[in-house]
Every structure is written in structure tokens, then in C-alpha cells.
GROMACS .gro file of C-alpha atoms in nm:
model
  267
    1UNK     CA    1   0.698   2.932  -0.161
    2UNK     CA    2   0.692   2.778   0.178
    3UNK     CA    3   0.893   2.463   0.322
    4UNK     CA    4   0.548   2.273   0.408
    5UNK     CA    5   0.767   1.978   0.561
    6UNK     CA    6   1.029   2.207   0.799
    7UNK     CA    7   1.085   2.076   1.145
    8UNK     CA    8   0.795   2.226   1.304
    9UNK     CA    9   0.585   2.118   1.041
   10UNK     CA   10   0.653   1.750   1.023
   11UNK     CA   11   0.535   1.619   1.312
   12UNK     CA   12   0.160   1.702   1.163
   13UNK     CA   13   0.165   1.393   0.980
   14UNK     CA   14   0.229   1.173   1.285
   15UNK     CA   15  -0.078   1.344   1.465
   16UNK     CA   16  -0.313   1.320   1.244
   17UNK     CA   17  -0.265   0.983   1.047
   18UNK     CA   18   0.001   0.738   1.200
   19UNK     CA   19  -0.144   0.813   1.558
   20UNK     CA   20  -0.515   0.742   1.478
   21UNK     CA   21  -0.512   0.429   1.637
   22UNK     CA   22  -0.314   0.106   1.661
   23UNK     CA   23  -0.643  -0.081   1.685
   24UNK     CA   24  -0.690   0.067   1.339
   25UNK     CA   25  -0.406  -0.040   1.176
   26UNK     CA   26  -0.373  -0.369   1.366
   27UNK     CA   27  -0.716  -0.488   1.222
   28UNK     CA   28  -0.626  -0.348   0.854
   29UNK     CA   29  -0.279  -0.472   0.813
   30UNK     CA   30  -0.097  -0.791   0.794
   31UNK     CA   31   0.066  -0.942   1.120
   32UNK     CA   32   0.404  -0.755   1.016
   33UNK     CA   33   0.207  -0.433   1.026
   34UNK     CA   34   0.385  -0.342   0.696
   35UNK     CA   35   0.169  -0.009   0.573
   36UNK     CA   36   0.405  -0.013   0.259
   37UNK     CA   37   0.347  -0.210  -0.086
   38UNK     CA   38   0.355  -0.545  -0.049
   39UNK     CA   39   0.550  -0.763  -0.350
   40UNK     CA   40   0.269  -1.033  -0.492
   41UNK     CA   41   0.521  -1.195  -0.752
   42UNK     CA   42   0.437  -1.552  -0.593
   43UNK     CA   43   0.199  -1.455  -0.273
   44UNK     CA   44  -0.135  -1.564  -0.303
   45UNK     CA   45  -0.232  -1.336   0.043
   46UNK     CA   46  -0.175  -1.000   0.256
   47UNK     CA   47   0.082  -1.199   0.482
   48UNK     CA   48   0.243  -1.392   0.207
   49UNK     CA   49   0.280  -1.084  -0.010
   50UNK     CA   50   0.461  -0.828   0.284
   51UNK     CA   51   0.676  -1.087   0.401
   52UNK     CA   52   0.805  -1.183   0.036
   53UNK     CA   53   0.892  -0.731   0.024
   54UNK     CA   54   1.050  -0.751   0.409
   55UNK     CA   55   1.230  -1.058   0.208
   56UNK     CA   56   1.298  -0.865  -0.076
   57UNK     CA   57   1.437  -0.547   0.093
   58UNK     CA   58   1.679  -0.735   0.324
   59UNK     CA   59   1.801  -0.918   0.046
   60UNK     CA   60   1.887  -0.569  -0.171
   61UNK     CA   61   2.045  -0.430   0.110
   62UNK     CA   62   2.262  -0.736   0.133
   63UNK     CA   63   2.255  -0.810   0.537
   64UNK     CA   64   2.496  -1.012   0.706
   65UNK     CA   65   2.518  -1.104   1.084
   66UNK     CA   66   2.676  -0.839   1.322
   67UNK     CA   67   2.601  -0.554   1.093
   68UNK     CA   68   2.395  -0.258   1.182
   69UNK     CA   69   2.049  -0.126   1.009
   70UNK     CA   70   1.900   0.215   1.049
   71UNK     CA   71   1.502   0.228   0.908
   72UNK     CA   72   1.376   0.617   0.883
   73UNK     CA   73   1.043   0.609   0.949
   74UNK     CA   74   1.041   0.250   1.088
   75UNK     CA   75   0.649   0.238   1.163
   76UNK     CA   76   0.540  -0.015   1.376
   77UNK     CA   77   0.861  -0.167   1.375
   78UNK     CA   78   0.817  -0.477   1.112
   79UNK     CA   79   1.102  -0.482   0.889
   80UNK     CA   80   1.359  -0.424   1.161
   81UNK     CA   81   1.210  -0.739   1.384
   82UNK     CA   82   1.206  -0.923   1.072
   83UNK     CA   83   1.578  -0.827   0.966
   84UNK     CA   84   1.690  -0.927   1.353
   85UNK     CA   85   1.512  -1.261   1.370
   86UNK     CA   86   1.634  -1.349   1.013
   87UNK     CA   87   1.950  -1.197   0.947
   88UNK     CA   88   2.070  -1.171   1.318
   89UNK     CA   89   2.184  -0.767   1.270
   90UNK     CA   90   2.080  -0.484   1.487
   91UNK     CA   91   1.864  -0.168   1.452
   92UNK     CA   92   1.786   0.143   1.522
   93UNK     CA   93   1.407   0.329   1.367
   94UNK     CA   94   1.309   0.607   1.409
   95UNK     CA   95   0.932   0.755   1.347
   96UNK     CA   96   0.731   1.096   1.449
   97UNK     CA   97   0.451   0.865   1.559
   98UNK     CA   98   0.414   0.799   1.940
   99UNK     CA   99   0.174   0.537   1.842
  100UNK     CA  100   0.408   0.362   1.608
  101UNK     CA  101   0.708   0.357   1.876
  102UNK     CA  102   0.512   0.267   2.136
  103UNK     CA  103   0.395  -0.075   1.947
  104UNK     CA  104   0.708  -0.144   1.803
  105UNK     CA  105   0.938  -0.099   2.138
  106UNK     CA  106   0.670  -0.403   2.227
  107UNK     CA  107   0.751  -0.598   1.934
  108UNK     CA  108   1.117  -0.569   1.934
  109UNK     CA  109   1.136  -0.563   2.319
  110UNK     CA  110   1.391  -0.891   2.295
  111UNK     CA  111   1.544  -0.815   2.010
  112UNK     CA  112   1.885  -0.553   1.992
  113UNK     CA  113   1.675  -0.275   1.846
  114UNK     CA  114   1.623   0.072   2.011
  115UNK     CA  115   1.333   0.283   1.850
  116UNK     CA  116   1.328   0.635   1.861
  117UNK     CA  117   1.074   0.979   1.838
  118UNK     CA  118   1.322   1.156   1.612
  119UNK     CA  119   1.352   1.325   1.328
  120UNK     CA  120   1.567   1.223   1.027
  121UNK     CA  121   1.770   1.572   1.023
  122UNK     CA  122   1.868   1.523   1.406
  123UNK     CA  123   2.040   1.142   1.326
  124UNK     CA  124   2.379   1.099   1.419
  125UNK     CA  125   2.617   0.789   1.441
  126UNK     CA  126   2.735   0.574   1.154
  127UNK     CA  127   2.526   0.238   1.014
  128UNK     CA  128   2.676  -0.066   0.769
  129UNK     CA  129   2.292  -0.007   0.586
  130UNK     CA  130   2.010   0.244   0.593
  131UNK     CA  131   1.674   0.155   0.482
  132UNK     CA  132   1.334   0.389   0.387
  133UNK     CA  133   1.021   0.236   0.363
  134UNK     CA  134   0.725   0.488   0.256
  135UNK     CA  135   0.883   0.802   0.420
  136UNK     CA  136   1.019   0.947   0.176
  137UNK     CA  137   0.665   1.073   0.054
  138UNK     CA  138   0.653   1.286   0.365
  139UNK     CA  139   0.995   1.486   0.294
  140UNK     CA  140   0.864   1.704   0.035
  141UNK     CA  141   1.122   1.854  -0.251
  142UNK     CA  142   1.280   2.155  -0.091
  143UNK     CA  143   1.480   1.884   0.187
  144UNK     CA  144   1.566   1.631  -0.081
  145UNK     CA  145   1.939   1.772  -0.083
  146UNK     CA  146   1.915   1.745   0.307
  147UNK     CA  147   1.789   1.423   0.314
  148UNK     CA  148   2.056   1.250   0.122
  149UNK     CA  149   2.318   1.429   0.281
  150UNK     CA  150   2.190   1.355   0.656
  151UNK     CA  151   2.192   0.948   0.538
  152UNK     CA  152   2.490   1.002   0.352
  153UNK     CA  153   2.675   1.106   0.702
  154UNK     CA  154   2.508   0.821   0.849
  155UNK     CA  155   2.601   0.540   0.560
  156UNK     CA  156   2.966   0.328   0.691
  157UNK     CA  157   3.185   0.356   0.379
  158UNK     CA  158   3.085   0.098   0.122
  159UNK     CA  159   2.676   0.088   0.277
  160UNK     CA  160   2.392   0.027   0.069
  161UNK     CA  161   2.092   0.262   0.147
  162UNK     CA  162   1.800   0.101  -0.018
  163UNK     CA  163   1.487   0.407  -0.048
  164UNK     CA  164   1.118   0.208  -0.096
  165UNK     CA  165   0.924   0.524  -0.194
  166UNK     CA  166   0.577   0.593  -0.425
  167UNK     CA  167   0.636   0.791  -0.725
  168UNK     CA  168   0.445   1.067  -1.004
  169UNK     CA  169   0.330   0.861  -1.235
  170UNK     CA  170   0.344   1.248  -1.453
  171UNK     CA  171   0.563   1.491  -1.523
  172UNK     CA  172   0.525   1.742  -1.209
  173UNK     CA  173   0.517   1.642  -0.842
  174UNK     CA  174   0.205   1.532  -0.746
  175UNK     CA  175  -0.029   1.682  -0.473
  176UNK     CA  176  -0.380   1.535  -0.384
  177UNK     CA  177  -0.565   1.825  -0.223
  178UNK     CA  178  -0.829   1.588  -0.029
  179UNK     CA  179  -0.561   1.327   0.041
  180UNK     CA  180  -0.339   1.641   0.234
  181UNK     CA  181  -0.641   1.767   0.391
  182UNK     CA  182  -0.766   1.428   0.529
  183UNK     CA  183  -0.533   1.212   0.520
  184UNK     CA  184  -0.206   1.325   0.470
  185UNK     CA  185  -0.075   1.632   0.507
  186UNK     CA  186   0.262   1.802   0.343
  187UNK     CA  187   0.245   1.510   0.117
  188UNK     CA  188   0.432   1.458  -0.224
  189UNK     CA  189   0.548   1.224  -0.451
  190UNK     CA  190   0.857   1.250  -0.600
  191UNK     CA  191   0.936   1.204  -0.952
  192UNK     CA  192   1.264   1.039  -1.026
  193UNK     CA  193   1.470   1.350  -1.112
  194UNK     CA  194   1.446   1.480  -0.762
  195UNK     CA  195   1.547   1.149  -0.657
  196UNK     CA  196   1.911   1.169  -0.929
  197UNK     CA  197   1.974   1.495  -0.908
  198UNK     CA  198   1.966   1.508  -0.563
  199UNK     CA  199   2.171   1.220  -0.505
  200UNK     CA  200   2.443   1.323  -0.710
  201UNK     CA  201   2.748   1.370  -0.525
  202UNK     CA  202   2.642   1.125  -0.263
  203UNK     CA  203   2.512   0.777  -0.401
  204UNK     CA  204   2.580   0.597  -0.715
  205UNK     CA  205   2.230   0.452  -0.839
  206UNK     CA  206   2.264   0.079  -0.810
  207UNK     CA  207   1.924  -0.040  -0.894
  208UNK     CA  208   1.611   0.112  -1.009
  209UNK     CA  209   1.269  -0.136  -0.926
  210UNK     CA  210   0.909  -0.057  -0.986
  211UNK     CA  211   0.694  -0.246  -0.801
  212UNK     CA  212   0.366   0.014  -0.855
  213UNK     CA  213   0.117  -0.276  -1.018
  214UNK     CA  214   0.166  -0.423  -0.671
  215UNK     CA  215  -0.019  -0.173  -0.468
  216UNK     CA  216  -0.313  -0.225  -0.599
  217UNK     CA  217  -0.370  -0.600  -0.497
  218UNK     CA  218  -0.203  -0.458  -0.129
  219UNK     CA  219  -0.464  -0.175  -0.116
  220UNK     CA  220  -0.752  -0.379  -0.194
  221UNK     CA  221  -0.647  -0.640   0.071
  222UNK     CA  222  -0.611  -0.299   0.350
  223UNK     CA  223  -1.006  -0.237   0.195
  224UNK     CA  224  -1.135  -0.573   0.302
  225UNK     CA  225  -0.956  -0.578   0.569
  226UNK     CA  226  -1.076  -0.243   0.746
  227UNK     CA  227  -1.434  -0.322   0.628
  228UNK     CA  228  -1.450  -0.664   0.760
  229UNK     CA  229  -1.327  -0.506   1.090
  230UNK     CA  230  -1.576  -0.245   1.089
  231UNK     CA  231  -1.813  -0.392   1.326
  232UNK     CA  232  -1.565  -0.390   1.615
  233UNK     CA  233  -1.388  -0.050   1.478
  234UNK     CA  234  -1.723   0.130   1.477
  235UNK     CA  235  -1.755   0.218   1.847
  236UNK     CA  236  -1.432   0.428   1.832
  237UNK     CA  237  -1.462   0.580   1.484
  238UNK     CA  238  -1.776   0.743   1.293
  239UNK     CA  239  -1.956   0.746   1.001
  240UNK     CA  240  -1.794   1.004   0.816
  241UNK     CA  241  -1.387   0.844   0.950
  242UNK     CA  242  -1.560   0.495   0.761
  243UNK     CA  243  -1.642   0.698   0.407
  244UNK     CA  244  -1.383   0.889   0.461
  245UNK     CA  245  -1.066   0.583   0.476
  246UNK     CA  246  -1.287   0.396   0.235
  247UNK     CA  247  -1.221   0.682  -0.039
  248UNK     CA  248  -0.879   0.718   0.036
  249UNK     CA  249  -0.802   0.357   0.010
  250UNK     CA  250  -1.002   0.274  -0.310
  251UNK     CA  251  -0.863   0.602  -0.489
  252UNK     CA  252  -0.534   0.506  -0.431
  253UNK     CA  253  -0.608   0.160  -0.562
  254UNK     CA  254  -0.730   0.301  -0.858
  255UNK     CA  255  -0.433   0.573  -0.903
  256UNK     CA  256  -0.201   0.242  -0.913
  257UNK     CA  257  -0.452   0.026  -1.126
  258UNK     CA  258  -0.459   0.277  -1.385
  259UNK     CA  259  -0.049   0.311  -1.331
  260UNK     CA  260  -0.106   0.676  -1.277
  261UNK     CA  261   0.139   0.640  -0.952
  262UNK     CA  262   0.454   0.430  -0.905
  263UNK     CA  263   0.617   0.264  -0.618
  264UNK     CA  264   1.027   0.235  -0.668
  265UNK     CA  265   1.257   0.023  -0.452
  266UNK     CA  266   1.577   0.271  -0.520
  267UNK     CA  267   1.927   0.073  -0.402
   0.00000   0.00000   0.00000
């Protein structure tokens, strides 16, 4: 009945996950601080295995020098200091998180990328490529039609917007009652009609990839990592945060081990 991911609502997100603590995610994550699927094809590690999807993205969306990249919910800023050092383009993210943007106007401090505390519906300009990497789960059904209209505005004629997004593994939009109480809230995956329907009009459907086997091996990696860093962690977090992210990370493992959920690199 109710628009649980409206403009005053979607901030709540940000506050209560992303902003937890860079020291957090810095010790769980790979250097790129990718908190997206990595792509294990031929990586043997973490590192290996979230460059080869920063790889892997920049490739689908076709880069060249000069042009210009805007990443919705750019995170920590990874794939748009990886797409300036590599392909020699320039960015613009965007992310709720004041944590995230503070980190990642530090990482891309020398590099022609400005990050901003915005929200996708208040974007303007116009960008040769738009990217999403694990936003999309945040957007929630009732602003799907909004959300590919606000990037279509923002798309240069003849742009490739490339959505990285999990996905129901069913037949009905899936909600995780602990995961929105604890970990995060207004969440939803999408299933792939709300993803074509929605885009009709706007995009034509270039590519359809599922990557979901891969989050398993990447979860399980974010597992060890966050338990071998407990010992330093455990001054600034408690008992219950430890069981609490340990739950949430082996679930998920599980959801994608048992190919209950999906993870679809949309071009």
C-alpha cells in the first residue's frame, strides 16, 4: 500500500547499513571496496575476482577515453577510480551514504570524478554511459517506471546503461523480514518482469547475464574476512552486531548456493 522507498524514506538505508563504519567494510572487503558480486570465472581470490567484474562492467559498457560515466549508488567509489585509471573517462557517483562519499572523495581525490550525497530522482545533466552496481535492490517496485525514466533523461543518445542488480530467484518479489529489520531496510529484489516492462519505451535489452553462482564464493570470502578481523573490530562493535552480520552473510551465501537468488548484469 505504501511507497516504502519515497524520498524521505530512502535515506534509512544509508543510516543504518552503508554508514556503520568504514573500518567495517575496509577490513571485510577487497582493496577496491567492491560490496557487489564479484565474477570468479578465472580468479582464484577476493581481489582477483572484483577486479575481473570492475573489468567486466567497463568492458559491457564499452568505455572509450574522453567519455563521461555516471555510477548511482557509487559506494566507496571503486568502479569509477578503476574506470578513470584504466579507461581515462570521467565520473560522477552519487550515494545516500556520508560514509561512502566521504572515502571515496579520498580515493578519487586526483582523479576527474566529483561524488555526490544525492538522490537518483534529483540527477540532472546528460552522460555518454550510466552504470548501477547493487542499487537497484534499494528502489523498490512502485519507482521502477521513475527510475528508468530519470536515467533515461540522463543517457547521451546512443549510451549504454549497464544495471548490476540481485534478482527473485521465485515468482513474487522477494522480502526478507530479518534482513529489512537488521540489515536492510525497504529492501527488494526484483524479478525480471519489473525490470522489461518497465523499461519498455526507454531501453532496448541488449544483454541479459547471470552471474548469481558467483556470490556465493564472494560472500564466503566477506565471512572470513570480517571474522578474521574480528579481534581488532571487536572494541567498536558487540556481541550481538558479530552474530548478527555473521547470519546475514552466511544466509545470503546459502540463498545463492542453493540458486534461490540471482545476480543479473542487465546492458
Amino acid at each position: 500500500m505504501f511507497n516504502r522507498q519515497s524520498l524521505h524514506r530512502s535515506t534509512r538505508v544509508a543510516r543504518q547499513h552503508y554508514d556503520l563504519g568504514n573500518d567495517l567494510f575496509e577490513a571485510m572487503l577487497d582493496p577496491t571496496m567492491s560490496y557487489s558480486c564479484g565474477y570468479w570465472r578465472d580468479a582464484e581470490t577476493l581481489a582477483q575476482a572484483q577486479e575481473a567484474k570492475l573489468e567486466l562492467i567497463c568492458r559491457k559498457l564499452n568505455l572509450k577515453p574522453g567519455m563521461t560515466l555516471l555510477d548511482i549508488g557509487c559506494g566507496w567509489g571503486g568502479l569509477l577510480e578503476y574506470a578513470c585509471r584504466h579507461y581515462r573517462i570521467s565520473g560522477v557517483g552519487v550515494t545516500l551514504s556520508r560514509e561512502q562519499a566521504s572515502l571515496a572523495r579520498e580515493r578519487c581525490a586526483s582523479l576527474p570524478v566529483d561524488i555526490r550525497l544525492e538522490d537518483y530522482r534529483k540527477l540532472q545533466g546528460r552522460f555518454d554511459r550510466v552504470v548501477s552496481v547493487g542499487m537497484f535492490e534499494h528502489v523498490g517496485q512502485k519507482n521502477y517506471r521513475t527510475y528508468f525514466r530519470v536515467l533515461r533523461s540522463l543517457l547521451a543518445e546512443g549510451g549504454i546503461f549497464l544495471l548490476h542488480t540481485i534478482g527473485a530467484g521465485d515468482s513474487h518479489y522477494a522480502y526478507d523480514r530479518w534482513t529489512q529489520k537488521y540489515i536492510f531496510p525497504n529492501s527488494v529484489l526484483p524479478l525480471p518482469r519489473g525490470i522489461v516492462n518497465n523499461c519498455d519505451g526507454l531501453f532496448t535489452i541488449e544483454d541479459w547475464h547471470n552471474i548469481g553462482a558467483d556470490y556465493d564464493p564472494t560472500l564466503m570470502a566477506w565471512y572470513r574476512n570480517f571474522n578474521d578481523a574480528w579481534p581488532e573490530l571487536k572494541s567498536r562493535y558487540s556481541d550481538r552486531f558479530k552474530r548478527m552480520f555473521d547470519y546475514y552473510l552466511l544466509t545470503s551465501a546459502g540463498s545463492f548456493r542453493a540458486r534461490d537468488n540471482q545476480l543479473w548484469q542487465v546492458v
